[in-house]
Coordinates of C-alpha atoms in Angstrom, one line a residue:
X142 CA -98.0 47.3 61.7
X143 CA -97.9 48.7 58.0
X144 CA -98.4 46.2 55.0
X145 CA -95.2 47.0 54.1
X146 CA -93.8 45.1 57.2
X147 CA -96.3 42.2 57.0
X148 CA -94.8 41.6 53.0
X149 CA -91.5 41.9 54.1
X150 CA -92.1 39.4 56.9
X151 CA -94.0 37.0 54.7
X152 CA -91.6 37.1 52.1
X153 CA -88.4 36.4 54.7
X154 CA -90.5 33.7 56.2
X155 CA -91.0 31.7 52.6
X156 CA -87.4 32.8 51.7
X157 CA -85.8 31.6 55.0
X158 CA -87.8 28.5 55.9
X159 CA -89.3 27.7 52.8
X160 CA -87.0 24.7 52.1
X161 CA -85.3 24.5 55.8
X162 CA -86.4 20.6 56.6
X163 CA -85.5 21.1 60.4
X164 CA -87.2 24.4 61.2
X165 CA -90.6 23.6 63.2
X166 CA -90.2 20.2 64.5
X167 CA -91.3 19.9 68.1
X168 CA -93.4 17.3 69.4
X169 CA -96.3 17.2 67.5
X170 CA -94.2 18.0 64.4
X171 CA -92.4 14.9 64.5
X172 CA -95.7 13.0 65.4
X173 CA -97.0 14.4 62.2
X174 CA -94.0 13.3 60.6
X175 CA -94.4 9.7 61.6
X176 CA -97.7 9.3 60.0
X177 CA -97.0 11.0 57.2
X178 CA -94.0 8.2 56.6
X179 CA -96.4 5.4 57.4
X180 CA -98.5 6.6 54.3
X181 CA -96.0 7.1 52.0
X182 CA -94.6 3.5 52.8
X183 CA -98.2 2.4 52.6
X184 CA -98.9 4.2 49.3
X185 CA -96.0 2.5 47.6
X186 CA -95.9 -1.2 49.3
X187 CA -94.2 -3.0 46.3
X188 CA -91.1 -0.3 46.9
X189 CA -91.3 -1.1 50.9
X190 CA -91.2 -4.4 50.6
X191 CA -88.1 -4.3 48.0
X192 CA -86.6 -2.4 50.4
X193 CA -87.2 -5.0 53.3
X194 CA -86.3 -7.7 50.8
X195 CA -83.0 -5.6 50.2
X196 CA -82.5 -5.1 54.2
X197 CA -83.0 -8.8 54.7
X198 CA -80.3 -10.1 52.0
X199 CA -77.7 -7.3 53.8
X200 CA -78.2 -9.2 57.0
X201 CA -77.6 -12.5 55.8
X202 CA -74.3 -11.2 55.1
X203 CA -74.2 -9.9 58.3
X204 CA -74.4 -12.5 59.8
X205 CA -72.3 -14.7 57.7
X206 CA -69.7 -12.4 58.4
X207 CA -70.0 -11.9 54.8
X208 CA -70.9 -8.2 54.7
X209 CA -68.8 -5.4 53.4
X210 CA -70.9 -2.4 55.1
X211 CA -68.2 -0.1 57.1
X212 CA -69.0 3.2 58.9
X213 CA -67.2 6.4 57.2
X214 CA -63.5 7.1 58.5
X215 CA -64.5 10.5 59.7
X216 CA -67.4 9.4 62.0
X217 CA -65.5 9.1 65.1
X218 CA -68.0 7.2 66.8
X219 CA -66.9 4.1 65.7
X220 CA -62.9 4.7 66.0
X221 CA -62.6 1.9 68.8
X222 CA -61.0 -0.8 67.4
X223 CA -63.1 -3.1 68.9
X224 CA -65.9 -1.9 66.2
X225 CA -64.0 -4.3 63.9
X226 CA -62.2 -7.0 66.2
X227 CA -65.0 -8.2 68.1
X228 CA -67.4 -9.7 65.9
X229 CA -70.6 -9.4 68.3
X230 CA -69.8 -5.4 68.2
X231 CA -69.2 -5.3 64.0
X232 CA -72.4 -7.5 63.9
X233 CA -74.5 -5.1 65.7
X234 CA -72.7 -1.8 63.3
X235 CA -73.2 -3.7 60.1
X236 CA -77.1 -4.2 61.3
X237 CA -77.2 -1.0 61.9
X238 CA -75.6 0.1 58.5
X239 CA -77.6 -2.1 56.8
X240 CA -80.7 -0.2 58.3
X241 CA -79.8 3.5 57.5
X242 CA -78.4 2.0 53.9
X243 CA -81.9 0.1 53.5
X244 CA -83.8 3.6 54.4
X245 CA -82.3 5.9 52.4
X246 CA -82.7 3.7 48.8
X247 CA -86.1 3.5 50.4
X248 CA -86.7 7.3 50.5
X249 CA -84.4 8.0 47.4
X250 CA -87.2 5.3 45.5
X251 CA -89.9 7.8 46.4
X252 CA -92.3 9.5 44.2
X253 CA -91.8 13.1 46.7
X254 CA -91.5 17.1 45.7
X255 CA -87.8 17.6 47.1
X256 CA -89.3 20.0 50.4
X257 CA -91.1 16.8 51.4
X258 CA -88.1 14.8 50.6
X259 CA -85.8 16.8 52.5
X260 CA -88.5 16.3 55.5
X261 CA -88.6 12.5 55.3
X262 CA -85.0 12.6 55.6
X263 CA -84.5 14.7 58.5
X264 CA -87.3 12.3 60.3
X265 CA -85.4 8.7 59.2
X266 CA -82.0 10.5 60.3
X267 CA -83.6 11.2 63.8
X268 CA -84.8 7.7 64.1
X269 CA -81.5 6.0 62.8
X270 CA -79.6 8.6 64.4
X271 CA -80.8 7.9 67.9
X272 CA -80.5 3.6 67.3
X273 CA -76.7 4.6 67.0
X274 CA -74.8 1.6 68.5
X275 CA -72.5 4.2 70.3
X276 CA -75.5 5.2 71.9
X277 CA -76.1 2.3 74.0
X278 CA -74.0 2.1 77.7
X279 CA -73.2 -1.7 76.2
X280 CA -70.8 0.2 73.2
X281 CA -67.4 -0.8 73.5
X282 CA -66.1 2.5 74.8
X283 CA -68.6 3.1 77.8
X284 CA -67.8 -1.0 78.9
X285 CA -64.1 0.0 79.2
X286 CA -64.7 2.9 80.7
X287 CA -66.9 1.1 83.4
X288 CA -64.5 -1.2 84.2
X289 CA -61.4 0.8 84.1
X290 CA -63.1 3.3 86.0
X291 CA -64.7 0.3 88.7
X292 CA -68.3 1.7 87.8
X293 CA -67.4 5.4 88.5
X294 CA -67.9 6.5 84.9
X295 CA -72.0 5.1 85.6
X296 CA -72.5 6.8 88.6
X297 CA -71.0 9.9 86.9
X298 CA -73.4 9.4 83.6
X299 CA -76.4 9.1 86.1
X300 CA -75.5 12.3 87.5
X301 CA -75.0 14.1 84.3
X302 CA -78.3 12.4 83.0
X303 CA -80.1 14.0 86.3
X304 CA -78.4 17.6 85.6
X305 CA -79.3 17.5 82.3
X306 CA -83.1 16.6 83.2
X307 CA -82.9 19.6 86.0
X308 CA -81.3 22.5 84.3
X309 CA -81.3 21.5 79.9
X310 CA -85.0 20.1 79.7
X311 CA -83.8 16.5 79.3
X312 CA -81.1 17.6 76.4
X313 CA -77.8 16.6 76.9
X314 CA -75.6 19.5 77.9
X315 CA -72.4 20.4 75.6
X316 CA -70.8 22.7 77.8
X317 CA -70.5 23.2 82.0
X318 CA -73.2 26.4 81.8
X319 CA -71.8 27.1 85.5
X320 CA -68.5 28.6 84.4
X321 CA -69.5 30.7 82.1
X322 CA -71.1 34.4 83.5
X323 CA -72.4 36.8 81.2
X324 CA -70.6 40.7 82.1
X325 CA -68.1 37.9 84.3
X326 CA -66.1 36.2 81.3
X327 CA -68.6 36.2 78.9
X328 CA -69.4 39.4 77.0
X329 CA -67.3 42.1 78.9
X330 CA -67.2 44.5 76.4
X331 CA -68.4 47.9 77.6
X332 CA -71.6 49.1 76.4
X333 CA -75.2 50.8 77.2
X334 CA -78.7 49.8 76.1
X335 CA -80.2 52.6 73.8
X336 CA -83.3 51.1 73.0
X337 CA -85.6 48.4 74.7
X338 CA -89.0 46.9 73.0
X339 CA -90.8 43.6 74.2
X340 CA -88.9 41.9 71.3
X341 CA -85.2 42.9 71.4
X342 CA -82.9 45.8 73.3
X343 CA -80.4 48.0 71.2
X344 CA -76.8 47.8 72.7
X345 CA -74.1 50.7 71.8
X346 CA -70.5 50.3 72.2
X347 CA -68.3 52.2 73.7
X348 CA -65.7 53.6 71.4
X349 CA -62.0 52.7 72.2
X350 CA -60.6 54.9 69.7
X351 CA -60.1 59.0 69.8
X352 CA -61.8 59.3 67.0
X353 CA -64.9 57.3 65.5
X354 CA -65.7 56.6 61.4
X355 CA -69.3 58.2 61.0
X356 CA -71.1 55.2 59.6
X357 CA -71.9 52.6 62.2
X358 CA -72.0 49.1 62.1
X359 CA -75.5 47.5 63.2
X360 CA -74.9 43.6 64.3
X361 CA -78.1 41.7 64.1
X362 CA -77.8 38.6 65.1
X363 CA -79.8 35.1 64.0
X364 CA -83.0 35.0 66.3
X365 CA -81.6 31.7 68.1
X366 CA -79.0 33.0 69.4
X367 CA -77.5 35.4 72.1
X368 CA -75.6 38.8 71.3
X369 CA -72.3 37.9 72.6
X370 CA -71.5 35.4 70.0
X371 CA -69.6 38.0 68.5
X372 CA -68.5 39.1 72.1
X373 CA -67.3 35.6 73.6
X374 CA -63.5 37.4 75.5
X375 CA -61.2 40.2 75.1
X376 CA -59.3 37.8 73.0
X377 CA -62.7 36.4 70.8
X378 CA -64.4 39.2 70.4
X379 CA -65.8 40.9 66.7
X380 CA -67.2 43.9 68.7
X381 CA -64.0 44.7 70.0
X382 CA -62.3 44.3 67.0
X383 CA -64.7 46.9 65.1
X384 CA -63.8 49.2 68.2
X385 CA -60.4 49.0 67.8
X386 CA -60.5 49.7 63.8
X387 CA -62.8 53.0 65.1
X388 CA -66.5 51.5 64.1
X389 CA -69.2 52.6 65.9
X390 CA -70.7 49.5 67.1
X391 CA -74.9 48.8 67.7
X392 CA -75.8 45.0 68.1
X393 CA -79.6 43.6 68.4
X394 CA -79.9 41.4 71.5
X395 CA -82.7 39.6 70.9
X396 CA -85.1 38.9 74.0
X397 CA -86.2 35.5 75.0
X398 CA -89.8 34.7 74.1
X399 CA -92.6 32.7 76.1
X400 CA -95.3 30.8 75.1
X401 CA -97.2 34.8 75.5
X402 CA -95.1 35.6 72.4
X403 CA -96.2 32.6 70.2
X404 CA -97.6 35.6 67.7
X405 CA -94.3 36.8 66.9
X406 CA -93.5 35.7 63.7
X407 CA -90.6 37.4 61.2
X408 CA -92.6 41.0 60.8
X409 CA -91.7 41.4 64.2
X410 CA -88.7 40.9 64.2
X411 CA -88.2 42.9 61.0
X412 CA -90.2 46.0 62.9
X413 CA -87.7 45.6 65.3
X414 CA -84.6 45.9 63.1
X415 CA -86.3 48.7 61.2
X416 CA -86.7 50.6 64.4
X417 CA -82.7 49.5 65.1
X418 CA -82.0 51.3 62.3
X419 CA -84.5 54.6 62.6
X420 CA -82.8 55.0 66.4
X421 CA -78.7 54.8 65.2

């Protein structure tokens, strides 16, 4: 690998992640993350403690019934009307409000550079995210749905739950994987591998058009995720769409690593584009 390549993949990795606050988390990220917030809260105890002193007074109102804390009218989680009818439901939101409101003055007080800022942030978010009330199989919605459903909608969570354990690594699933085939209804556009390396494969279109523009068109796409996002149907396809205009069409499908890859870094992939470009 020249130096060139190791600059250019240096410089893309400071340029593209350099202020990115969610790029890198996995598990020991996060763990790092958590300390790191213990010793900025313990580095500034007079602001944590005006914070829980803050927290505190918000749940007296709370509890009073006196509070004014309401969730935004665009986050549909909290569209059931019973968010607001019921008071043991608004009492548990307006906790939670009270919370995220009470950590984010908390971080805002902070003496931080902003890329640590933006960090601390994304980690709180996580933590206040997941302690959602809509969340919880108690939540207004999922109780209706258990009883309207006579406990069907649990047994079907269960077995969603146990899907999602078996075939997402524990992530909950935001599509049915199962009806979707890749070269079945999922990127059927004609084409032929013209180039494979251990980090990516070079796909050329076939042209649908007599006649072909000389300059091609190289599609690279980001590193997380698959070609055919610009090759979803015949109807949602950008591929197809260059075709049809007479582009000659190359796209970069990017090859799935393993932990045997955990060297790659940017020059790779940036070797791999140049050598893209060099074969077209």
């Amino acid at each position: 690998m020249t130096d060139s390549t190791e600059r250019l993949g240096a410089h893309s990795a400071e340029a593209i992640l350099g202020h990115n606050p969610i790029v890198g988390f996995r598990a020991r990220d996060v763990l790092r993350e958590g300390m790191r917030t213990l010793r900025v809260a313990a580095a500034q105890p007079y602001l944590t403690v005006k914070t829980v002193g803050h927290f505190a007074q918000e749940m007296r109102k709370v509890l009073a019934g006196a509070s004014k804390l309401e969730p935004s009218p665009r986050d549909r989680r909290f569209s059931d009307a019973a968010w607001k009818s019921d008071s043991r439901y608004r009492h548990w939101l307006q906790s939670w409000l009270a919370l995220e409101k009470s950590l984010a003055e908390w971080v805002e007080g902070q003496d931080l550079k902003p890329h640590s800022r933006a960090r601390l942030e994304f980690m709180l978010s996580l933590l206040t995210d997941a302690m959602a009330p809509s969340n919880f199989p108690w939540q207004p919605e999922a109780v209706r749905r258990f009883r309207d459903s006579g406990g069907l909608s649990a047994f079907e969570g269960l077995r969603n739950l146990a899907r999602d354990l078996r075939e997402n690594k524990g992530l909950p699933a935001q599509v049915d994987k199962r009806s979707f085939k890749v070269g079945g209804n999922l990127a059927t556009t004609a084409g032929d591998v013209v180039l494979q390396t251990e980090v990516m494969e070079l796909i050329q279109y076939r042209p649908t058009t007599p006649q072909v523009h000389e300059i091609p068109v190289l599609i690279v796409p980001p590193q997380i995720n698959k070609f055919y996002i610009f090759d979803l149907t015949s109807e949602k396809s950008v591929v197809r769409g260059l075709l049809d205009a007479g582009l000659q069409v190359f796209i970069v499908s990017w090859r799935n690593p393993t932990t045997a890859c955990a060297e790659w870094g940017l020059a790779e992939y940036a070797a791999a584009i140049d050598m893209s470009i060099a074969t077209i």
